[in-house]
């Protein structure tokens, strides 16, 4: 690290203002040589409003402009979806003062069901026209509708060292043959490099080392 002018800080020190401030942060806590995030200071500068900010300010907030706003709908059946569209259509027609972006924001936070539709538009008239087409069964080009698929397959997430607890995985070892077989394969692969059994560690056997050992817990969490 000397070649890069980097050192592990052992005590609190003042920043050196003669050069850009660079610091590495370890997710393991205080100290250590591991660096997971690198932070650097930057020169202060004025940032102009982005194109998106200006569009939101000048267009969507007024309910008009070039920005496209989505109105999302869903129902438990095809008829329920149409009913939702019909109720929304009547609601916005009776309240011309509503901001189209506010309507879109509120709709996006509602529960999602199997039958779904999205109406997109650059202004109130286009959005209302799209809703009307959906209600009468003639959705226009600014309407996407369909039926949502099932959720994806369940996955196991291995978050790494620090997530361990005594007895972790034991329930799956006893109740899932597939999980137990994969652990067995991992244990067999590890046995060439360690003098303890992965299965014994997970089960907390008396002859197995504890999860307080770094060389043990890192392998148990990441395998």
PDB file of C-alpha atoms in Angstrom:
ATOM      1  CA  UNK A   1       0.000   0.000   0.000  1.00  0.00           C
ATOM      2  CA  UNK A   2       2.971   2.303   0.428  1.00  0.00           C
ATOM      3  CA  UNK A   3       3.294   2.606  -3.328  1.00  0.00           C
ATOM      4  CA  UNK A   4      -0.166   4.187  -3.464  1.00  0.00           C
ATOM      5  CA  UNK A   5       0.282   6.330  -0.380  1.00  0.00           C
ATOM      6  CA  UNK A   6      -2.356   4.318   1.483  1.00  0.00           C
ATOM      7  CA  UNK A   7      -2.250   3.333   5.115  1.00  0.00           C
ATOM      8  CA  UNK A   8      -4.603   1.701   7.617  1.00  0.00           C
ATOM      9  CA  UNK A   9      -5.672   4.354  10.090  1.00  0.00           C
ATOM     10  CA  UNK A  10      -5.151   3.263  13.700  1.00  0.00           C
ATOM     11  CA  UNK A  11      -6.161   6.532  15.350  1.00  0.00           C
ATOM     12  CA  UNK A  12      -8.400   9.464  14.466  1.00  0.00           C
ATOM     13  CA  UNK A  13      -6.497  11.881  12.258  1.00  0.00           C
ATOM     14  CA  UNK A  14      -7.239  15.159  10.510  1.00  0.00           C
ATOM     15  CA  UNK A  15      -7.814  15.180   6.762  1.00  0.00           C
ATOM     16  CA  UNK A  16      -4.910  16.264   4.595  1.00  0.00           C
ATOM     17  CA  UNK A  17      -6.222  19.100   2.434  1.00  0.00           C
ATOM     18  CA  UNK A  18      -3.184  19.215   0.164  1.00  0.00           C
ATOM     19  CA  UNK A  19      -4.624  16.529  -2.124  1.00  0.00           C
ATOM     20  CA  UNK A  20      -7.986  14.919  -2.893  1.00  0.00           C
ATOM     21  CA  UNK A  21      -9.284  13.006   0.115  1.00  0.00           C
ATOM     22  CA  UNK A  22      -9.554   9.281  -0.505  1.00  0.00           C
ATOM     23  CA  UNK A  23     -10.678   6.708   2.036  1.00  0.00           C
ATOM     24  CA  UNK A  24     -11.499   3.016   1.973  1.00  0.00           C
ATOM     25  CA  UNK A  25     -14.312   1.615   4.104  1.00  0.00           C
ATOM     26  CA  UNK A  26     -14.463  -1.967   5.325  1.00  0.00           C
ATOM     27  CA  UNK A  27     -17.879  -3.543   5.818  1.00  0.00           C
ATOM     28  CA  UNK A  28     -16.406  -5.694   8.579  1.00  0.00           C
ATOM     29  CA  UNK A  29     -16.364  -2.731  10.942  1.00  0.00           C
ATOM     30  CA  UNK A  30     -13.524  -0.769  12.479  1.00  0.00           C
ATOM     31  CA  UNK A  31     -10.002  -1.522  11.305  1.00  0.00           C
ATOM     32  CA  UNK A  32      -8.740  -4.202   8.995  1.00  0.00           C
ATOM     33  CA  UNK A  33      -7.140  -4.110   5.583  1.00  0.00           C
ATOM     34  CA  UNK A  34     -10.229  -5.127   3.596  1.00  0.00           C
ATOM     35  CA  UNK A  35     -11.693  -2.307   1.529  1.00  0.00           C
ATOM     36  CA  UNK A  36     -15.203  -2.668   0.137  1.00  0.00           C
ATOM     37  CA  UNK A  37     -16.034   0.951  -0.719  1.00  0.00           C
ATOM     38  CA  UNK A  38     -13.689   3.723  -1.849  1.00  0.00           C
ATOM     39  CA  UNK A  39     -14.766   7.301  -1.160  1.00  0.00           C
ATOM     40  CA  UNK A  40     -13.187  10.407  -2.626  1.00  0.00           C
ATOM     41  CA  UNK A  41     -13.730  14.104  -2.148  1.00  0.00           C
ATOM     42  CA  UNK A  42     -14.675  16.237  -5.151  1.00  0.00           C
ATOM     43  CA  UNK A  43     -14.331  19.899  -5.928  1.00  0.00           C
ATOM     44  CA  UNK A  44     -17.435  21.940  -5.266  1.00  0.00           C
ATOM     45  CA  UNK A  45     -19.301  22.970  -8.367  1.00  0.00           C
ATOM     46  CA  UNK A  46     -22.689  24.298  -9.334  1.00  0.00           C
ATOM     47  CA  UNK A  47     -24.959  21.750 -10.990  1.00  0.00           C
ATOM     48  CA  UNK A  48     -27.527  22.950 -13.472  1.00  0.00           C
ATOM     49  CA  UNK A  49     -31.025  21.573 -13.418  1.00  0.00           C
ATOM     50  CA  UNK A  50     -31.156  18.408 -15.481  1.00  0.00           C
ATOM     51  CA  UNK A  51     -33.398  17.989 -18.483  1.00  0.00           C
ATOM     52  CA  UNK A  52     -35.502  15.574 -16.457  1.00  0.00           C
ATOM     53  CA  UNK A  53     -35.908  18.058 -13.593  1.00  0.00           C
ATOM     54  CA  UNK A  54     -36.992  20.777 -15.996  1.00  0.00           C
ATOM     55  CA  UNK A  55     -39.443  18.458 -17.712  1.00  0.00           C
ATOM     56  CA  UNK A  56     -40.970  17.433 -14.412  1.00  0.00           C
ATOM     57  CA  UNK A  57     -41.187  21.033 -13.289  1.00  0.00           C
ATOM     58  CA  UNK A  58     -42.529  22.494 -16.527  1.00  0.00           C
ATOM     59  CA  UNK A  59     -44.560  19.611 -17.836  1.00  0.00           C
ATOM     60  CA  UNK A  60     -45.792  16.927 -15.488  1.00  0.00           C
ATOM     61  CA  UNK A  61     -46.541  19.253 -12.577  1.00  0.00           C
ATOM     62  CA  UNK A  62     -48.942  21.115 -14.815  1.00  0.00           C
ATOM     63  CA  UNK A  63     -50.402  17.939 -16.236  1.00  0.00           C
ATOM     64  CA  UNK A  64     -49.119  18.724 -19.733  1.00  0.00           C
ATOM     65  CA  UNK A  65     -45.895  18.670 -21.695  1.00  0.00           C
ATOM     66  CA  UNK A  66     -43.647  16.103 -23.291  1.00  0.00           C
ATOM     67  CA  UNK A  67     -43.233  13.885 -20.225  1.00  0.00           C
ATOM     68  CA  UNK A  68     -45.089  10.576 -20.329  1.00  0.00           C
ATOM     69  CA  UNK A  69     -47.095   9.581 -17.272  1.00  0.00           C
ATOM     70  CA  UNK A  70     -48.232   5.977 -16.612  1.00  0.00           C
ATOM     71  CA  UNK A  71     -51.530   5.098 -14.964  1.00  0.00           C
ATOM     72  CA  UNK A  72     -51.318   1.490 -13.766  1.00  0.00           C
ATOM     73  CA  UNK A  73     -54.343  -0.665 -12.998  1.00  0.00           C
ATOM     74  CA  UNK A  74     -54.939  -4.240 -11.946  1.00  0.00           C
ATOM     75  CA  UNK A  75     -57.768  -6.556 -10.988  1.00  0.00           C
ATOM     76  CA  UNK A  76     -58.382 -10.106  -9.824  1.00  0.00           C
ATOM     77  CA  UNK A  77     -60.201 -10.847 -13.086  1.00  0.00           C
ATOM     78  CA  UNK A  78     -60.561  -9.333 -16.555  1.00  0.00           C
ATOM     79  CA  UNK A  79     -63.925  -7.911 -15.541  1.00  0.00           C
ATOM     80  CA  UNK A  80     -62.415  -6.514 -12.357  1.00  0.00           C
ATOM     81  CA  UNK A  81     -59.708  -4.759 -14.352  1.00  0.00           C
ATOM     82  CA  UNK A  82     -62.276  -3.120 -16.614  1.00  0.00           C
ATOM     83  CA  UNK A  83     -64.267  -2.117 -13.548  1.00  0.00           C
ATOM     84  CA  UNK A  84     -61.195  -0.439 -12.062  1.00  0.00           C
ATOM     85  CA  UNK A  85     -60.622   1.438 -15.315  1.00  0.00           C
ATOM     86  CA  UNK A  86     -64.258   2.541 -15.454  1.00  0.00           C
ATOM     87  CA  UNK A  87     -64.231   3.828 -11.865  1.00  0.00           C
ATOM     88  CA  UNK A  88     -60.977   5.711 -12.446  1.00  0.00           C
ATOM     89  CA  UNK A  89     -62.320   7.196 -15.674  1.00  0.00           C
ATOM     90  CA  UNK A  90     -65.429   8.537 -13.979  1.00  0.00           C
ATOM     91  CA  UNK A  91     -63.385   9.792 -11.029  1.00  0.00           C
ATOM     92  CA  UNK A  92     -60.938  11.867 -13.087  1.00  0.00           C
ATOM     93  CA  UNK A  93     -63.663  13.202 -15.372  1.00  0.00           C
ATOM     94  CA  UNK A  94     -65.517  14.555 -12.354  1.00  0.00           C
ATOM     95  CA  UNK A  95     -62.329  16.175 -11.011  1.00  0.00           C
ATOM     96  CA  UNK A  96     -60.610  18.133 -13.789  1.00  0.00           C
ATOM     97  CA  UNK A  97     -58.345  19.823 -11.250  1.00  0.00           C
ATOM     98  CA  UNK A  98     -56.435  16.588 -10.538  1.00  0.00           C
ATOM     99  CA  UNK A  99     -52.766  16.522 -11.498  1.00  0.00           C
ATOM    100  CA  UNK A 100     -52.091  13.571 -13.825  1.00  0.00           C
ATOM    101  CA  UNK A 101     -48.759  12.850 -12.137  1.00  0.00           C
ATOM    102  CA  UNK A 102     -50.433  12.752  -8.711  1.00  0.00           C
ATOM    103  CA  UNK A 103     -52.948  10.239 -10.046  1.00  0.00           C
ATOM    104  CA  UNK A 104     -50.150   8.110 -11.464  1.00  0.00           C
ATOM    105  CA  UNK A 105     -48.220   8.238  -8.196  1.00  0.00           C
ATOM    106  CA  UNK A 106     -51.264   7.119  -6.186  1.00  0.00           C
ATOM    107  CA  UNK A 107     -52.055   4.276  -8.591  1.00  0.00           C
ATOM    108  CA  UNK A 108     -48.470   2.975  -8.462  1.00  0.00           C
ATOM    109  CA  UNK A 109     -48.767   2.385  -4.705  1.00  0.00           C
ATOM    110  CA  UNK A 110     -51.858   0.169  -4.879  1.00  0.00           C
ATOM    111  CA  UNK A 111     -51.996  -3.622  -4.617  1.00  0.00           C
ATOM    112  CA  UNK A 112     -51.084  -5.559  -7.752  1.00  0.00           C
ATOM    113  CA  UNK A 113     -53.334  -8.349  -9.004  1.00  0.00           C
ATOM    114  CA  UNK A 114     -53.110 -10.850 -11.839  1.00  0.00           C
ATOM    115  CA  UNK A 115     -54.912  -8.891 -14.580  1.00  0.00           C
ATOM    116  CA  UNK A 116     -53.061  -5.671 -15.370  1.00  0.00           C
ATOM    117  CA  UNK A 117     -53.040  -2.659 -17.645  1.00  0.00           C
ATOM    118  CA  UNK A 118     -50.967   0.462 -18.094  1.00  0.00           C
ATOM    119  CA  UNK A 119     -52.250   3.604 -19.778  1.00  0.00           C
ATOM    120  CA  UNK A 120     -49.534   6.081 -20.787  1.00  0.00           C
ATOM    121  CA  UNK A 121     -49.963   9.616 -21.976  1.00  0.00           C
ATOM    122  CA  UNK A 122     -48.325  12.987 -22.231  1.00  0.00           C
ATOM    123  CA  UNK A 123     -51.401  14.873 -21.025  1.00  0.00           C
ATOM    124  CA  UNK A 124     -54.783  14.438 -19.384  1.00  0.00           C
ATOM    125  CA  UNK A 125     -56.704  14.083 -22.639  1.00  0.00           C
ATOM    126  CA  UNK A 126     -54.532  11.225 -23.877  1.00  0.00           C
ATOM    127  CA  UNK A 127     -54.726   9.374 -20.570  1.00  0.00           C
ATOM    128  CA  UNK A 128     -58.509   9.736 -20.352  1.00  0.00           C
ATOM    129  CA  UNK A 129     -58.894   8.583 -23.946  1.00  0.00           C
ATOM    130  CA  UNK A 130     -56.763   5.501 -23.174  1.00  0.00           C
ATOM    131  CA  UNK A 131     -58.889   4.672 -20.156  1.00  0.00           C
ATOM    132  CA  UNK A 132     -62.060   5.000 -22.218  1.00  0.00           C
ATOM    133  CA  UNK A 133     -60.751   2.576 -24.828  1.00  0.00           C
ATOM    134  CA  UNK A 134     -59.853   0.053 -22.142  1.00  0.00           C
ATOM    135  CA  UNK A 135     -63.341   0.299 -20.637  1.00  0.00           C
ATOM    136  CA  UNK A 136     -65.148  -0.399 -23.937  1.00  0.00           C
ATOM    137  CA  UNK A 137     -62.761  -3.187 -24.953  1.00  0.00           C
ATOM    138  CA  UNK A 138     -60.939  -1.173 -27.606  1.00  0.00           C
ATOM    139  CA  UNK A 139     -57.568  -0.301 -26.041  1.00  0.00           C
ATOM    140  CA  UNK A 140     -55.546   2.163 -28.058  1.00  0.00           C
ATOM    141  CA  UNK A 141     -51.854   2.282 -28.837  1.00  0.00           C
ATOM    142  CA  UNK A 142     -51.108   3.929 -25.481  1.00  0.00           C
ATOM    143  CA  UNK A 143     -52.563   1.007 -23.513  1.00  0.00           C
ATOM    144  CA  UNK A 144     -50.762  -2.205 -22.570  1.00  0.00           C
ATOM    145  CA  UNK A 145     -52.787  -4.931 -20.910  1.00  0.00           C
ATOM    146  CA  UNK A 146     -52.393  -8.593 -20.096  1.00  0.00           C
ATOM    147  CA  UNK A 147     -52.128 -11.188 -17.417  1.00  0.00           C
ATOM    148  CA  UNK A 148     -49.235 -11.295 -14.987  1.00  0.00           C
ATOM    149  CA  UNK A 149     -47.137 -14.443 -14.783  1.00  0.00           C
ATOM    150  CA  UNK A 150     -46.192 -16.346 -11.674  1.00  0.00           C
ATOM    151  CA  UNK A 151     -43.388 -15.283  -9.407  1.00  0.00           C
ATOM    152  CA  UNK A 152     -39.889 -16.518 -10.076  1.00  0.00           C
ATOM    153  CA  UNK A 153     -38.249 -19.500  -8.458  1.00  0.00           C
ATOM    154  CA  UNK A 154     -37.086 -19.302  -4.876  1.00  0.00           C
ATOM    155  CA  UNK A 155     -33.392 -18.593  -4.474  1.00  0.00           C
ATOM    156  CA  UNK A 156     -30.986 -18.879  -1.569  1.00  0.00           C
ATOM    157  CA  UNK A 157     -29.073 -15.730  -0.710  1.00  0.00           C
ATOM    158  CA  UNK A 158     -25.681 -16.082   0.952  1.00  0.00           C
ATOM    159  CA  UNK A 159     -25.019 -12.634   2.458  1.00  0.00           C
ATOM    160  CA  UNK A 160     -21.555 -13.462   3.740  1.00  0.00           C
ATOM    161  CA  UNK A 161     -19.788 -13.359   7.057  1.00  0.00           C
ATOM    162  CA  UNK A 162     -21.727 -11.802   9.914  1.00  0.00           C
ATOM    163  CA  UNK A 163     -25.097 -13.382   9.162  1.00  0.00           C
ATOM    164  CA  UNK A 164     -24.443 -16.651  10.969  1.00  0.00           C
ATOM    165  CA  UNK A 165     -26.327 -18.049  13.937  1.00  0.00           C
ATOM    166  CA  UNK A 166     -26.127 -21.268  15.888  1.00  0.00           C
ATOM    167  CA  UNK A 167     -28.254 -23.925  14.234  1.00  0.00           C
ATOM    168  CA  UNK A 168     -28.546 -22.177  10.879  1.00  0.00           C
ATOM    169  CA  UNK A 169     -29.501 -24.529   8.060  1.00  0.00           C
ATOM    170  CA  UNK A 170     -30.332 -27.424  10.376  1.00  0.00           C
ATOM    171  CA  UNK A 171     -34.017 -27.283   9.564  1.00  0.00           C
ATOM    172  CA  UNK A 172     -33.276 -27.462   5.843  1.00  0.00           C
ATOM    173  CA  UNK A 173     -30.765 -30.257   6.393  1.00  0.00           C
ATOM    174  CA  UNK A 174     -33.487 -32.320   8.030  1.00  0.00           C
ATOM    175  CA  UNK A 175     -36.390 -31.283   5.816  1.00  0.00           C
ATOM    176  CA  UNK A 176     -34.951 -30.766   2.335  1.00  0.00           C
ATOM    177  CA  UNK A 177     -33.138 -33.668   0.651  1.00  0.00           C
ATOM    178  CA  UNK A 178     -31.961 -31.361  -2.133  1.00  0.00           C
ATOM    179  CA  UNK A 179     -30.398 -28.907   0.325  1.00  0.00           C
ATOM    180  CA  UNK A 180     -28.869 -31.727   2.350  1.00  0.00           C
ATOM    181  CA  UNK A 181     -27.282 -33.216  -0.775  1.00  0.00           C
ATOM    182  CA  UNK A 182     -25.752 -29.908  -1.807  1.00  0.00           C
ATOM    183  CA  UNK A 183     -24.344 -29.402   1.681  1.00  0.00           C
ATOM    184  CA  UNK A 184     -22.889 -32.908   1.527  1.00  0.00           C
ATOM    185  CA  UNK A 185     -21.179 -32.091  -1.760  1.00  0.00           C
ATOM    186  CA  UNK A 186     -19.786 -28.850  -0.284  1.00  0.00           C
ATOM    187  CA  UNK A 187     -18.611 -30.687   2.824  1.00  0.00           C
ATOM    188  CA  UNK A 188     -16.823 -33.253   0.690  1.00  0.00           C
ATOM    189  CA  UNK A 189     -15.111 -30.518  -1.336  1.00  0.00           C
ATOM    190  CA  UNK A 190     -14.052 -28.671   1.832  1.00  0.00           C
ATOM    191  CA  UNK A 191     -12.696 -31.773   3.519  1.00  0.00           C
ATOM    192  CA  UNK A 192      -9.597 -31.627   1.335  1.00  0.00           C
ATOM    193  CA  UNK A 193      -8.629 -28.279   2.859  1.00  0.00           C
ATOM    194  CA  UNK A 194      -9.954 -28.311   6.454  1.00  0.00           C
ATOM    195  CA  UNK A 195      -9.810 -30.705   9.373  1.00  0.00           C
ATOM    196  CA  UNK A 196     -13.462 -30.294  10.385  1.00  0.00           C
ATOM    197  CA  UNK A 197     -16.841 -31.338   8.985  1.00  0.00           C
ATOM    198  CA  UNK A 198     -19.183 -28.719   7.546  1.00  0.00           C
ATOM    199  CA  UNK A 199     -22.221 -30.751   8.587  1.00  0.00           C
ATOM    200  CA  UNK A 200     -20.897 -31.161  12.144  1.00  0.00           C
ATOM    201  CA  UNK A 201     -20.323 -27.413  12.417  1.00  0.00           C
ATOM    202  CA  UNK A 202     -23.828 -26.619  11.214  1.00  0.00           C
ATOM    203  CA  UNK A 203     -25.332 -29.113  13.645  1.00  0.00           C
ATOM    204  CA  UNK A 204     -23.178 -27.851  16.506  1.00  0.00           C
ATOM    205  CA  UNK A 205     -21.634 -31.223  17.275  1.00  0.00           C
ATOM    206  CA  UNK A 206     -19.365 -31.382  20.325  1.00  0.00           C
ATOM    207  CA  UNK A 207     -16.266 -32.269  18.314  1.00  0.00           C
ATOM    208  CA  UNK A 208     -16.764 -29.442  15.770  1.00  0.00           C
ATOM    209  CA  UNK A 209     -15.203 -25.971  15.953  1.00  0.00           C
ATOM    210  CA  UNK A 210     -17.501 -23.031  16.650  1.00  0.00           C
ATOM    211  CA  UNK A 211     -18.730 -20.293  14.375  1.00  0.00           C
ATOM    212  CA  UNK A 212     -16.589 -17.809  16.297  1.00  0.00           C
ATOM    213  CA  UNK A 213     -13.591 -18.943  14.237  1.00  0.00           C
ATOM    214  CA  UNK A 214     -13.124 -16.797  11.128  1.00  0.00           C
ATOM    215  CA  UNK A 215     -11.770 -19.666   9.031  1.00  0.00           C
ATOM    216  CA  UNK A 216     -14.866 -21.688   9.894  1.00  0.00           C
ATOM    217  CA  UNK A 217     -17.648 -19.130   9.634  1.00  0.00           C
ATOM    218  CA  UNK A 218     -16.462 -17.721   6.318  1.00  0.00           C
ATOM    219  CA  UNK A 219     -16.722 -21.138   4.698  1.00  0.00           C
ATOM    220  CA  UNK A 220     -20.035 -21.988   6.331  1.00  0.00           C
ATOM    221  CA  UNK A 221     -21.671 -18.758   5.132  1.00  0.00           C
ATOM    222  CA  UNK A 222     -20.265 -18.720   1.629  1.00  0.00           C
ATOM    223  CA  UNK A 223     -20.602 -22.344   0.615  1.00  0.00           C
TER     224      UNK A 223
END
